[in-house]
Amino acid sequence: MGQPLTVGIVGCGAISAQYLKTIDRLPQVKLVAVADLDTERARAAAAEYEGVEALGVAELIADPRIRVVLNLTIPAAHADVALQAIAAGKDVYCEKPLAATGEDARRVLDAARAAGVRVGCAPDTVLGTGTQTARAAIDDGLIGRPIAATATMMTPGHERWHPNPDFYYVPGGGPLLDMGPYYISSLVTMLGPVRSVIGAASRTRSKRTIGSGPRQGEEIPVTVDTHVTGVLVHESGVLSTLVMSFDAVATRAPNIEVHGERGSLVVPDPNRFDGSVLLTKLGDGEARELPVSAGYTEAGRGVGLIDFLSEPEPRAGGTMAFHVLDVMESLLASAHSGRSVDVESTCERPAPVAFHDPAAQG
Ligand SMILES: NC(=O)c1ccc[n+]([C@@H]2O[C@H](COP(=O)([O-])OP(=O)(O)OC[C@H]3O[C@@H](n4cnc5c(N)ncnc54)[C@H](O)[C@@H]3O)[C@@H](O)[C@H]2O)c1
């Protein structure tokens, strides 16, 4: 193994603990420092890991020891932090969505291209065994020609459990921009890029009530659509039906299904790395579980960083994240205009991930 990838984290909120845990077990990645606008959060995160320093945000971004800035701030800050890191000559790996708007995301990708640095973006969950085993099944022809897919995410909303859920209800959030990246990245990984969309959306409440933590009971404003549904027309002709909602109490619909001429697949939750892939073949009464055949096993958030060491374009990469954001913005534009919208961007399907444990590579 060569030199480990040196990383600095900006944003030490709820999700940072999962990244810290993953990085701690990846020998290829070394965490150098953490930073947050809230210096106490950075200090607390650094205290948990030997050799990790708590720095100011600008100080971390300028630190010559750090090659990749891991941007775990809220969506509204993603572009600003990414642009600062790029200006300092760093690669950036960003939590999803790549930016709060497509326009901001475009600025990030343009700046990175001009600076000759790379952009990665969550979700890397689709590099896990769940989506990758399903993708391998499709590529191996187990369902025949893919025809259609469904993707369903319905919850009552994240304000029930997140102590600072404000960002879920302003531009950059909502069920589509928050959870859509998992589902649409999984669909694009399996079925390729999207050519056009037809959407519809609604907003049921103008306020939400925080359900946990020190701000429990506080009302926060809602300025985004909270139930978004639509059809994605993939370049291949496959039609994916999407429902993303913070307005439903519960659902028993599978997260994702993919239907082909000769078989149907149940694909596990794309917000997780693992899970069972079920195949029902035409003429079979019962679904059978497919053996795990591809993807990072034992993976956690942050595993997408490994590609910075070897792949020319990170698989959880900026180009795909931009396309996914473009699909989501196009869906909302369609919902508001009542017309089908062509998606201007496209991307390659990222290279498949072979079945292995990234931490065991040494
Ligand atoms: N919470 C989850 O379960 C979860 C899961 C997957 C992905 N994510 C994504 O991770 C990102 C962060 O979510 P979170 O839940 O950790 O949010 P959070 O509000 O808990 O944490 C965000 C942190 O970023 C800091 N921050 C904000 N702007 C900053 C800036 N300009 N410079 C430095 N620090 C700044 C805040 O002080 C805060 O500590 C979001 O993009 C979210 O979509 C969250």
PDB file of C-alpha atoms in Angstrom, residues 20 35 44 61 75 138 144 154 210 217 225 238:
ATOM      1  CA  LEU A  20     -15.168   8.893  11.763  1.00  0.00           C
ATOM      2  CA  ALA A  35     -13.323  21.603  11.965  1.00  0.00           C
ATOM      3  CA  ALA A  44     -15.344  16.769  20.933  1.00  0.00           C
ATOM      4  CA  ILE A  61      -8.673  23.980   4.462  1.00  0.00           C
ATOM      5  CA  PRO A  75     -26.576  21.398   2.172  1.00  0.00           C
ATOM      6  CA  ILE A 138     -29.107  -6.997 -14.174  1.00  0.00           C
ATOM      7  CA  GLY A 144     -33.723 -10.027 -19.156  1.00  0.00           C
ATOM      8  CA  MET A 154     -42.126   7.480   2.720  1.00  0.00           C
ATOM      9  CA  ILE A 210     -38.959  19.325  16.421  1.00  0.00           C
ATOM     10  CA  GLY A 217     -41.326  21.374  20.708  1.00  0.00           C
ATOM     11  CA  ASP A 225     -42.368  20.408  -1.213  1.00  0.00           C
ATOM     12  CA  VAL A 238     -36.548   2.136 -18.764  1.00  0.00           C
TER      13      VAL A 238
END
